[in-house]
Coordinates of C-alpha atoms in Angstrom, one line a residue:
Chain A
M1 CA -13.6 -41.6 -9.7
A2 CA -11.9 -39.7 -12.6
V3 CA -10.9 -36.9 -10.3
A4 CA -9.9 -39.0 -7.4
S5 CA -7.6 -41.1 -9.6
I6 CA -5.5 -38.2 -10.6
G7 CA -2.2 -38.9 -8.8
R8 CA -0.8 -36.8 -6.1
K9 CA 1.8 -35.4 -8.4
N10 CA -0.8 -34.1 -10.9
V11 CA -3.0 -32.7 -8.2
K12 CA -0.4 -30.5 -6.7
W13 CA 0.4 -29.0 -10.1
A14 CA -3.3 -28.6 -10.9
F15 CA -3.6 -26.5 -7.8
L16 CA -0.5 -24.5 -8.4
L17 CA -0.4 -24.0 -12.1
P18 CA -3.2 -21.5 -12.6
A19 CA -1.4 -19.0 -10.4
L20 CA 2.0 -19.7 -11.8
I21 CA 0.8 -19.4 -15.4
Y22 CA -1.1 -16.2 -14.6
L23 CA 2.0 -14.6 -13.1
M24 CA 4.2 -15.8 -16.0
L25 CA 1.8 -14.2 -18.5
M26 CA 1.0 -11.0 -16.6
A27 CA 4.3 -10.3 -14.7
I28 CA 7.3 -12.1 -16.3
L29 CA 6.3 -11.7 -19.9
P30 CA 5.6 -8.0 -19.6
L31 CA 9.0 -7.6 -17.7
G32 CA 10.6 -9.3 -20.7
W33 CA 8.9 -6.9 -23.0
T34 CA 10.1 -3.9 -20.9
L35 CA 13.6 -5.3 -21.2
T36 CA 13.4 -5.6 -25.0
L37 CA 11.9 -2.2 -25.4
S38 CA 14.6 -0.7 -23.2
F39 CA 17.1 -1.2 -26.1
T40 CA 14.9 0.7 -28.5
K41 CA 13.9 4.2 -29.4
W42 CA 10.2 4.4 -29.6
H43 CA 8.6 7.8 -29.5
A44 CA 5.1 6.4 -29.9
N45 CA 3.5 9.7 -30.8
I46 CA 5.5 10.0 -34.0
M47 CA 7.1 6.6 -34.7
P48 CA 4.9 3.6 -35.7
S49 CA 7.4 1.0 -34.4
P50 CA 10.4 0.8 -32.2
K51 CA 13.9 1.2 -33.5
W52 CA 16.9 -0.7 -32.1
V53 CA 19.4 1.6 -30.4
G54 CA 21.3 -0.9 -28.1
L55 CA 22.4 0.6 -24.9
D56 CA 21.8 4.3 -25.9
N57 CA 18.9 4.8 -23.4
Y58 CA 21.0 3.5 -20.5
K59 CA 23.9 5.7 -21.5
Y60 CA 21.5 8.6 -21.7
F61 CA 20.1 8.2 -18.2
L62 CA 23.3 7.2 -16.5
F63 CA 25.7 9.7 -18.1
E64 CA 23.8 12.4 -20.0
N65 CA 20.6 13.3 -18.3
P66 CA 20.9 14.5 -14.7
R67 CA 17.1 14.1 -14.1
F68 CA 17.4 10.4 -13.4
W69 CA 20.0 11.0 -10.8
N70 CA 17.9 13.8 -9.4
A71 CA 14.9 11.5 -9.1
L72 CA 17.0 8.7 -7.6
G73 CA 18.5 11.2 -5.1
F74 CA 15.2 12.6 -4.0
T75 CA 13.6 9.1 -3.8
S76 CA 16.5 7.7 -1.7
M77 CA 16.5 10.7 0.6
Y78 CA 12.7 10.4 1.0
V79 CA 12.9 6.7 1.7
G80 CA 15.8 7.1 4.2
I81 CA 14.2 9.9 6.2
S82 CA 10.6 8.6 6.2
V83 CA 11.4 5.1 7.1
T84 CA 13.7 6.1 9.9
G85 CA 11.2 8.7 11.2
E86 CA 8.3 6.2 11.0
L87 CA 10.4 3.6 12.8
I88 CA 11.4 6.0 15.7
L89 CA 7.9 7.3 16.1
G90 CA 6.5 3.8 15.8
L91 CA 8.8 2.5 18.5
I92 CA 7.9 5.3 20.8
L93 CA 4.1 4.8 20.3
A94 CA 4.4 1.0 20.6
F95 CA 6.4 1.5 23.8
L96 CA 3.7 3.7 25.2
L97 CA 0.8 1.6 24.1
S98 CA 2.3 -1.6 25.5
H99 CA 0.9 -0.3 28.8
K100 CA -2.4 -1.7 29.7
F101 CA -5.1 0.9 30.3
K102 CA -8.7 1.5 29.6
G103 CA -9.4 2.7 26.0
R104 CA -6.2 1.2 24.6
N105 CA -8.0 -0.5 21.8
F106 CA -9.6 2.8 20.8
F107 CA -6.2 4.2 19.9
R108 CA -5.2 1.1 18.0
V109 CA -8.3 1.4 15.9
I110 CA -7.8 5.2 15.3
Y111 CA -4.2 4.5 14.1
L112 CA -5.4 2.0 11.5
I113 CA -7.1 4.7 9.5
P114 CA -4.3 6.4 7.5
M115 CA -2.9 3.3 5.9
A116 CA -6.3 2.1 4.8
C117 CA -7.1 5.3 2.9
P118 CA -6.5 5.5 -0.8
P119 CA -3.0 7.2 -1.1
I120 CA -4.3 9.6 -3.8
A121 CA -7.1 10.8 -1.4
V122 CA -4.4 11.3 1.3
A123 CA -2.3 13.3 -1.2
F124 CA -5.2 15.5 -2.3
L125 CA -6.5 16.1 1.2
W126 CA -3.0 17.2 2.3
R127 CA -2.6 19.4 -0.8
M128 CA -5.8 21.1 0.2
M129 CA -4.7 21.6 3.8
L130 CA -1.2 22.7 2.8
H131 CA -2.3 25.3 0.3
P132 CA 0.2 28.2 0.8
D133 CA -2.5 31.0 1.0
I134 CA -5.8 29.5 1.9
G135 CA -4.9 26.1 3.3
V136 CA -6.1 25.4 6.9
I137 CA -2.6 24.7 8.2
N138 CA -1.1 28.0 7.2
T139 CA -4.2 30.0 8.3
I140 CA -3.9 28.4 11.7
L141 CA -0.2 29.1 11.8
K142 CA -0.8 32.7 11.0
S143 CA -3.6 33.1 13.5
I144 CA -1.3 32.0 16.3
G145 CA 1.3 34.5 15.2
L146 CA 3.6 32.2 13.3
S147 CA 4.6 32.8 9.7
A148 CA 3.1 30.8 6.9
V149 CA 5.3 27.9 5.6
K150 CA 5.9 27.4 1.9
W151 CA 5.0 23.7 2.1
T152 CA 4.7 23.0 -1.6
T153 CA 6.2 26.0 -3.2
S154 CA 9.7 26.1 -1.8
V155 CA 12.4 23.9 -3.4
N156 CA 13.9 23.2 0.1
M157 CA 10.6 22.6 1.9
A158 CA 8.6 20.5 -0.6
P159 CA 10.7 17.3 -0.2
F160 CA 10.1 17.4 3.5
T161 CA 6.4 18.1 3.0
I162 CA 6.2 14.8 1.1
I163 CA 8.2 13.1 3.8
M164 CA 5.9 14.5 6.5
V165 CA 2.7 13.2 4.8
D166 CA 4.4 9.8 4.3
I167 CA 5.2 9.7 8.0
W168 CA 1.5 10.6 8.7
E169 CA 0.4 7.8 6.5
W170 CA 2.8 5.0 7.5
T171 CA 3.9 5.6 11.1
P172 CA 0.8 3.6 12.2
F173 CA 2.0 0.6 10.1
M174 CA 5.3 0.6 11.9
F175 CA 3.6 1.1 15.2
L176 CA 1.0 -1.7 14.9
A177 CA 3.6 -4.1 13.5
L178 CA 6.0 -3.3 16.4
L179 CA 3.2 -3.5 19.0
A180 CA 2.3 -7.0 17.7
A181 CA 5.9 -8.0 17.8
F182 CA 6.2 -6.7 21.4
Q183 CA 3.2 -8.8 22.5
S184 CA 4.7 -12.0 21.1
L185 CA 7.6 -11.8 23.5
P186 CA 7.5 -14.1 26.5
I187 CA 6.2 -12.3 29.6
E188 CA 8.3 -14.4 31.9
L189 CA 11.4 -12.4 30.9
Y190 CA 9.7 -9.2 32.1
Q191 CA 8.5 -10.7 35.3
A192 CA 12.1 -11.8 36.0
A193 CA 13.4 -8.4 35.2
A194 CA 10.8 -6.8 37.4
V195 CA 11.8 -8.9 40.3
D196 CA 15.4 -7.7 39.7
G197 CA 14.1 -4.2 40.0
A198 CA 14.4 -3.1 36.4
N199 CA 12.2 -0.1 35.3
S200 CA 10.2 -0.1 32.1
W201 CA 12.8 1.9 30.2
Q202 CA 15.5 -0.6 31.1
M203 CA 13.3 -3.5 30.1
F204 CA 12.6 -1.8 26.8
T205 CA 16.3 -1.2 25.9
H206 CA 17.7 -4.5 27.4
I207 CA 15.0 -7.0 26.6
T208 CA 12.5 -5.7 24.0
L209 CA 14.8 -4.0 21.6
P210 CA 17.4 -6.8 21.2
L211 CA 14.7 -9.4 20.9
I212 CA 12.7 -7.5 18.2
A213 CA 15.8 -6.3 16.2
P214 CA 15.2 -8.9 13.5
V215 CA 11.5 -7.8 13.2
I216 CA 12.6 -4.1 13.0
V217 CA 14.9 -5.0 10.1
T218 CA 12.2 -6.9 8.3
I219 CA 9.5 -4.4 8.5
S220 CA 11.8 -1.5 7.7
L221 CA 12.8 -3.4 4.5
I222 CA 9.1 -4.0 3.6
R223 CA 8.4 -0.4 4.2
A224 CA 11.4 0.8 2.3
I225 CA 10.5 -1.3 -0.7
D226 CA 7.0 0.1 -0.8
A227 CA 8.2 3.7 -0.1
F228 CA 10.6 3.5 -3.1
K229 CA 7.5 3.1 -5.3
L230 CA 6.4 6.6 -4.2
F231 CA 3.9 7.9 -6.8
E232 CA 0.6 9.2 -5.5
L233 CA 1.9 11.7 -2.9
V234 CA 4.1 13.3 -5.6
F235 CA 1.3 13.2 -8.1
G236 CA -1.2 14.8 -5.7
I237 CA 0.7 17.1 -3.5
T238 CA 3.5 18.7 -5.6
G239 CA 3.2 17.3 -9.1
A240 CA 7.0 16.7 -8.8
G241 CA 7.6 20.4 -8.3
P242 CA 8.7 23.0 -7.7
G243 CA 10.9 22.4 -10.7
S244 CA 11.7 18.7 -10.2
A245 CA 12.5 19.0 -6.5
T246 CA 10.1 16.2 -5.6
E247 CA 10.3 14.1 -8.6
S248 CA 10.3 10.4 -7.6
L249 CA 11.5 7.6 -9.8
S250 CA 8.0 6.2 -10.4
F251 CA 6.7 9.7 -11.3
Y252 CA 9.6 10.3 -13.7
V253 CA 8.9 7.0 -15.5
Y254 CA 5.3 7.8 -15.7
V255 CA 6.0 11.2 -17.3
I256 CA 8.4 9.8 -19.8
G257 CA 6.2 6.8 -20.7
M258 CA 2.7 8.1 -20.4
K259 CA 3.0 11.8 -20.9
W260 CA 5.7 11.9 -23.6
F261 CA 5.1 8.4 -24.9
K262 CA 8.9 7.7 -25.1
L263 CA 8.3 4.1 -24.5
G264 CA 11.9 2.9 -25.1
R265 CA 13.4 5.5 -22.7
G266 CA 10.6 4.9 -20.2
S267 CA 11.4 1.1 -20.3
S268 CA 15.1 1.5 -19.7
I269 CA 14.7 3.9 -16.7
S270 CA 12.0 1.6 -15.2
L271 CA 14.5 -1.3 -15.4
L272 CA 17.2 0.8 -13.7
F273 CA 14.7 1.4 -11.0
L274 CA 13.9 -2.3 -10.8
I275 CA 17.6 -3.1 -10.3
I276 CA 17.8 -0.7 -7.4
L277 CA 14.7 -2.2 -5.8
L278 CA 16.0 -5.7 -6.4
I279 CA 18.9 -5.1 -3.9
F280 CA 16.3 -4.4 -1.2
A281 CA 14.0 -7.2 -2.3
I282 CA 16.8 -9.9 -2.3
T283 CA 17.8 -8.8 1.2
L284 CA 14.2 -9.1 2.4
I285 CA 13.6 -12.4 0.7
S286 CA 16.8 -13.9 2.1
R287 CA 15.4 -12.9 5.6
F288 CA 12.1 -14.6 4.8
K289 CA 14.0 -17.7 3.7
K290 CA 15.9 -17.9 7.0
V291 CA 13.0 -17.2 9.3
R292 CA 10.5 -19.5 7.7
T293 CA 10.7 -23.2 7.2
G294 CA 8.4 -25.4 5.2
Chain B
M1 CA 2.2 -4.2 39.4
I2 CA 3.2 -6.1 36.4
T3 CA 1.0 -5.4 33.5
E4 CA 1.9 -6.3 30.0
H5 CA 5.2 -6.3 28.2
G6 CA 8.1 -4.1 29.1
I7 CA 6.2 -2.6 32.0
G8 CA 7.4 -2.6 35.5
K9 CA 5.9 -0.4 38.2
R10 CA 3.6 2.3 37.0
K11 CA 2.5 5.4 38.8
P12 CA -0.9 7.0 37.8
I13 CA 1.0 10.1 36.7
G14 CA 2.9 8.0 34.1
I15 CA -0.2 6.7 32.6
T16 CA -1.7 10.2 32.3
I17 CA 1.4 11.3 30.3
V18 CA 1.1 8.2 28.1
I19 CA -2.5 8.9 27.4
F20 CA -1.8 12.6 26.7
I21 CA 0.8 11.7 24.1
L22 CA -1.4 9.1 22.5
I23 CA -4.3 11.7 22.3
I24 CA -1.9 14.2 20.6
F25 CA -1.0 11.5 18.1
A26 CA -4.6 10.5 17.6
I27 CA -5.5 14.2 16.8
W28 CA -2.6 14.4 14.3
T29 CA -3.8 11.1 12.7
L30 CA -7.5 12.0 12.5
F31 CA -7.2 15.7 11.7
P32 CA -7.0 15.4 7.8
V33 CA -10.1 13.1 7.8
I34 CA -12.1 15.2 10.2
W35 CA -11.1 18.3 8.2
A36 CA -12.3 16.6 5.0
V37 CA -15.6 15.8 6.6
I38 CA -16.1 19.4 7.8
T39 CA -15.1 20.8 4.4
S40 CA -17.4 18.5 2.6
F41 CA -20.4 20.2 4.4
K42 CA -19.3 23.7 3.5
E43 CA -20.3 26.0 0.7
P44 CA -17.6 26.6 -1.8
G45 CA -17.0 30.1 -0.4
D46 CA -16.7 28.7 3.2
S47 CA -14.5 25.8 2.2
Y48 CA -11.4 28.0 2.1
K49 CA -11.9 29.3 5.6
P50 CA -10.4 27.7 8.7
T51 CA -13.7 27.3 10.5
F52 CA -14.5 24.2 12.4
I53 CA -17.8 24.3 14.2
P54 CA -21.0 24.0 12.1
Y55 CA -23.9 26.5 12.8
K56 CA -21.6 28.6 15.0
Q57 CA -18.8 29.3 12.6
F58 CA -20.2 28.3 9.3
K59 CA -23.5 27.3 7.8
P60 CA -23.5 23.6 7.0
T61 CA -24.8 22.7 3.5
L62 CA -25.1 19.7 1.3
Y63 CA -23.7 21.6 -1.6
A64 CA -20.7 19.3 -2.2
W65 CA -22.7 16.1 -1.7
K66 CA -25.5 17.3 -4.0
N67 CA -23.0 18.2 -6.6
A68 CA -21.5 14.7 -6.4
F69 CA -24.8 12.8 -6.4
I70 CA -27.1 15.1 -8.3
T71 CA -25.3 17.6 -10.6
T72 CA -22.5 15.2 -11.6
R73 CA -24.4 12.1 -10.8
D74 CA -23.4 10.0 -13.8
R75 CA -19.7 10.6 -13.3
T76 CA -19.8 9.9 -9.6
L77 CA -21.9 6.8 -9.8
R78 CA -20.0 5.4 -12.7
A79 CA -16.7 5.8 -10.8
L80 CA -18.2 4.3 -7.7
R81 CA -19.7 1.4 -9.6
N82 CA -16.3 0.8 -11.4
S83 CA -14.4 0.9 -8.2
I84 CA -16.8 -1.7 -6.7
I85 CA -16.8 -4.0 -9.8
I86 CA -13.0 -3.9 -10.2
A87 CA -12.2 -4.5 -6.6
T88 CA -14.8 -7.3 -6.3
L89 CA -13.8 -9.1 -9.4
S90 CA -10.1 -8.8 -9.0
S91 CA -10.1 -9.9 -5.4
T92 CA -12.4 -12.9 -6.3
V93 CA -10.0 -14.1 -9.0
T94 CA -7.0 -13.3 -6.7
L95 CA -8.5 -15.4 -3.9
L96 CA -9.4 -18.3 -6.1
L97 CA -5.9 -18.6 -7.7
G98 CA -4.2 -17.7 -4.4
A99 CA -6.1 -20.3 -2.4
F100 CA -5.4 -23.0 -4.9
A101 CA -1.7 -22.2 -5.1
G102 CA -1.3 -21.6 -1.4
Y103 CA -2.9 -24.9 -0.6
S104 CA -0.7 -26.7 -3.1
L105 CA 2.4 -25.3 -1.5
A106 CA 1.2 -25.9 2.0
R107 CA 0.1 -29.5 1.6
Y108 CA 2.1 -31.1 -1.1
E109 CA 5.9 -31.5 -1.5
F110 CA 7.6 -30.2 -4.6
R111 CA 10.9 -31.9 -5.3
K112 CA 12.6 -30.3 -8.3
W113 CA 11.9 -26.8 -7.2
K114 CA 11.5 -26.7 -3.5
N115 CA 8.2 -25.4 -2.1
K116 CA 10.0 -22.5 -0.4
D117 CA 11.7 -21.4 -3.6
I118 CA 8.5 -21.4 -5.5
A119 CA 6.7 -19.5 -2.8
L120 CA 9.5 -16.9 -2.5
W121 CA 9.7 -16.5 -6.3
I122 CA 5.9 -15.8 -6.3
L123 CA 6.3 -13.4 -3.4
S124 CA 9.1 -11.6 -5.2
N125 CA 6.7 -10.5 -7.9
R126 CA 5.1 -8.2 -5.3
M127 CA 8.3 -6.3 -4.9
F128 CA 9.1 -4.9 -8.3
P129 CA 8.0 -1.4 -9.1
P130 CA 4.6 -1.2 -10.8
V131 CA 6.1 1.3 -13.4
A132 CA 8.4 -1.5 -14.6
V133 CA 5.4 -3.2 -16.3
M134 CA 3.3 0.0 -16.9
I135 CA 4.4 0.4 -20.5
P136 CA 3.9 -3.3 -21.6
Y137 CA 0.5 -3.3 -19.8
F138 CA -0.5 -0.2 -21.8
L139 CA 0.6 -1.9 -25.1
I140 CA -1.0 -5.3 -24.2
M141 CA -4.3 -3.7 -23.3
Q142 CA -4.2 -1.6 -26.5
K143 CA -3.7 -4.8 -28.6
L144 CA -6.5 -6.6 -26.7
H145 CA -8.8 -3.6 -27.1
L146 CA -9.0 -3.5 -23.3
L147 CA -7.9 0.1 -22.8
D148 CA -10.5 2.0 -20.8
N149 CA -12.2 -1.3 -20.1
L150 CA -12.9 -2.7 -16.6
L151 CA -11.6 -6.1 -17.5
G152 CA -8.1 -4.8 -18.3
I153 CA -7.8 -3.2 -14.9
V154 CA -9.2 -6.3 -13.2
M155 CA -6.5 -8.4 -14.9
V156 CA -3.8 -6.0 -13.7
H157 CA -5.0 -5.7 -10.2
T158 CA -5.2 -9.4 -9.9
T159 CA -1.5 -9.6 -11.0
M160 CA -0.7 -7.0 -8.4
N161 CA -2.4 -8.8 -5.5
L162 CA -1.8 -12.5 -6.4
P163 CA 1.7 -12.9 -5.0
L164 CA 0.7 -11.7 -1.6
A165 CA -2.5 -13.8 -1.7
V166 CA -0.6 -17.0 -2.5
W167 CA 2.0 -16.3 0.2
L168 CA -0.6 -15.5 2.9
M169 CA -2.8 -18.5 2.0
L170 CA 0.2 -20.7 2.2
D171 CA 0.8 -19.2 5.6
F172 CA -2.8 -19.8 6.7
F173 CA -3.1 -23.4 5.4
S174 CA 0.2 -24.5 7.0
E175 CA -1.1 -23.4 10.4
L176 CA -4.1 -25.8 10.0
P177 CA -4.0 -29.5 10.8
K178 CA -4.1 -31.7 7.8
D179 CA -5.5 -34.7 9.7
L180 CA -9.1 -34.0 8.6
E181 CA -8.3 -33.9 4.9
E182 CA -6.1 -37.0 5.2
A183 CA -8.9 -38.9 7.0
A184 CA -11.3 -37.9 4.3
M185 CA -9.0 -39.0 1.6
I186 CA -8.6 -42.4 3.2
D187 CA -12.4 -42.6 3.2
G188 CA -12.2 -42.2 -0.5
C189 CA -12.7 -38.5 -0.8
G190 CA -10.8 -37.0 -3.8
H191 CA -8.2 -34.3 -3.5
F192 CA -10.4 -31.6 -4.9
K193 CA -13.3 -32.6 -2.7
A194 CA -11.1 -32.5 0.3
F195 CA -9.9 -29.1 -0.6
F196 CA -13.4 -27.6 -1.2
Y197 CA -15.3 -29.3 1.6
I198 CA -12.7 -29.6 4.3
A199 CA -9.8 -27.3 3.9
I200 CA -11.7 -24.3 2.6
P201 CA -14.2 -24.1 5.5
I202 CA -11.6 -24.4 8.2
A203 CA -9.5 -21.8 6.4
A204 CA -12.4 -19.4 6.1
P205 CA -10.9 -16.6 8.3
G206 CA -7.8 -16.6 6.2
L207 CA -9.8 -16.5 3.0
V208 CA -11.8 -13.6 4.2
A209 CA -8.6 -11.8 5.3
V210 CA -7.0 -12.3 1.9
Y211 CA -10.1 -11.2 0.1
V212 CA -10.5 -8.1 2.1
L213 CA -6.9 -7.1 1.8
S214 CA -7.0 -7.6 -2.0
F215 CA -10.2 -5.6 -2.1
I216 CA -8.6 -2.7 -0.3
F217 CA -5.4 -2.7 -2.4
S218 CA -7.5 -2.8 -5.6
W219 CA -9.9 -0.1 -4.4
N220 CA -7.0 2.2 -3.5
E221 CA -4.8 1.6 -6.6
F222 CA -4.2 4.7 -8.7
L223 CA -1.3 4.3 -11.1
F224 CA -2.6 1.5 -13.3
V225 CA -6.1 3.0 -13.4
I226 CA -4.9 6.4 -14.8
V227 CA -2.6 4.6 -17.3
L228 CA -5.3 2.2 -18.5
S229 CA -8.5 4.3 -18.3
F230 CA -9.6 7.6 -19.8
K231 CA -13.3 7.9 -19.1
K232 CA -15.5 4.8 -19.0
A233 CA -13.4 2.7 -16.7
M234 CA -12.4 5.5 -14.3
T235 CA -12.5 4.7 -10.6
L236 CA -13.0 6.9 -7.6
P237 CA -9.2 7.6 -7.0
V238 CA -9.0 9.0 -10.6
L239 CA -12.1 11.1 -10.0
I240 CA -10.4 12.6 -6.9
A241 CA -7.4 13.5 -9.0
G242 CA -9.8 15.0 -11.5
S243 CA -10.9 17.7 -9.0
L244 CA -7.6 19.4 -9.7
T245 CA -8.4 21.8 -12.6
V246 CA -6.6 24.7 -14.3
R247 CA -8.4 27.0 -11.9
G248 CA -6.8 25.2 -9.0
L249 CA -8.2 22.7 -6.4
D250 CA -11.9 22.8 -5.5
F251 CA -11.6 22.0 -1.8
W252 CA -15.3 21.0 -1.3
K253 CA -15.1 18.6 -4.2
V254 CA -11.8 17.0 -3.1
A255 CA -13.2 16.7 0.4
S256 CA -16.5 15.0 -0.5
L257 CA -15.0 12.6 -3.1
S258 CA -12.1 11.7 -0.8
I259 CA -14.5 10.9 2.0
L260 CA -16.5 8.8 -0.4
A261 CA -13.4 6.9 -1.4
I262 CA -12.1 6.5 2.2
I263 CA -15.1 5.1 3.8
P264 CA -15.2 1.5 2.4
P265 CA -11.5 0.6 2.8
V266 CA -11.4 2.1 6.3
I267 CA -14.5 0.2 7.4
L268 CA -13.0 -3.0 5.9
A269 CA -9.7 -2.3 7.6
L270 CA -11.4 -1.9 11.0
V271 CA -13.3 -5.1 10.5
L272 CA -10.1 -6.9 9.5
S273 CA -7.9 -5.2 12.1
R274 CA -6.6 -8.5 13.4
Y275 CA -5.2 -9.5 10.0
L276 CA -4.2 -6.2 8.7
V277 CA -0.7 -6.1 10.2
R278 CA -0.2 -9.7 9.2
G279 CA -1.1 -9.0 5.6
L280 CA 0.9 -5.8 5.4
T281 CA 4.0 -7.4 6.8
M282 CA 3.6 -10.3 4.4
G283 CA 2.9 -12.6 7.3
A284 CA 6.2 -11.7 9.1
I285 CA 4.2 -10.6 12.1
K286 CA 1.2 -12.3 13.4
E287 CA -1.2 -10.7 15.9

């Protein structure tokens, strides 16, 4: 009786509050702490407590230290090229797999594998295969008469190596999402188009693409937000090198904060990073808001 | 012949080309995993050679696996055990909190803050970069004496997975009819009883999906584990990273440890394949 007599109003909060409180304590509070720390200088190896320095850290990253801009530049380029590449490859594959044939499910299952693997395992397996001298990929290239590629040791090549592995890992995500979106489209449209003599390419460009355009934008945003957090591939494949050619924002924050223990600077750069991601996140959330009701 | 979507008339030759392209892509997708399996059965000396066929091109051995499970047994088993404990505990807490909150947002109406705004605010927590809370987490866990402790990592992984869990549970619950629960409540059944005995059983597939997704994410997570653990609380992903030494990378070691870390999430993903896309697209796409 005691439980049943709790009003509707209290019940809904009793259900919701544990999660809300947990997120307040473990997500919002720490973010507030990051904000406070970002206005301080705290080299934790040698300083017992933080010292207030106002906006110095922000000034440092925005105007004095090119490494932040370098990391932002690399990360943006990587996000742009990988997400576009994954989208194009995903569209092609989804188009091909929307044909019905024996063994179709086999391919769908195979393509699930890369995105389920721990990213750090993916990174180290590729590092092993891409080793400049004894990696299997270069030895195969040499054995068929091509020259070895400096996958991870050339400043110009290394960023594209990271992009290539990302495309390996996440094209299947785009492809499976797109395939699911294709299959939710009404079949009558295609039957009508078939009666009118349209071929499958025409159907694809005139019916499928326009109808799934909103889905394409949504999944690209989801992918872009996750891609921006790039850490494991950099950690495992190149270690941000050569030089800082493949240093991502996450990796740079990790180095400042956890290698050098410059907690104030690390906090401020991670907030700059947060602001950049926020632009993408707000776009995505406003899309979710429009699509869903309830 | 009208087959599925986007397809008009098909000649057999077309299908052959389609399958050919799909096979090429499947080889590209599988190659790293297959290569890792092959390498894990090679002796250290052979592991640097591009040989593929056991017995014919190289002598298969259990060297790497013996090293993992006999020579460095304690390290490997501890990492494996930690990975299992952290993923199991954090996804259990995630599911519990997520199911409660998702149910609340799906079944009751919030006035002051709209249901949708609460839900989207919760979801937005999934989007900020993990490094933005990395430093506070380190300091908090240091204060709580939870550095290099499984509990600290469980707490962090729960935070990481909770937003998506709430959002997906909301999604699952709103698809289910509320008639049964309402009927039960009219018969005098309390709200909590209705939740546990009626809503939970019919939402079981959704609960499993959220649990498995959280498990995979926690199992695969790397950044917070290296920040918050040094030795005792190390998980498999950190062990893999540990095979990079000053001498370079031990291929056989990377291969065997990676395979070990890859198997559980891949199996779970295959079992869950129906819900994987839905989970990864935050429910935007349903299969």
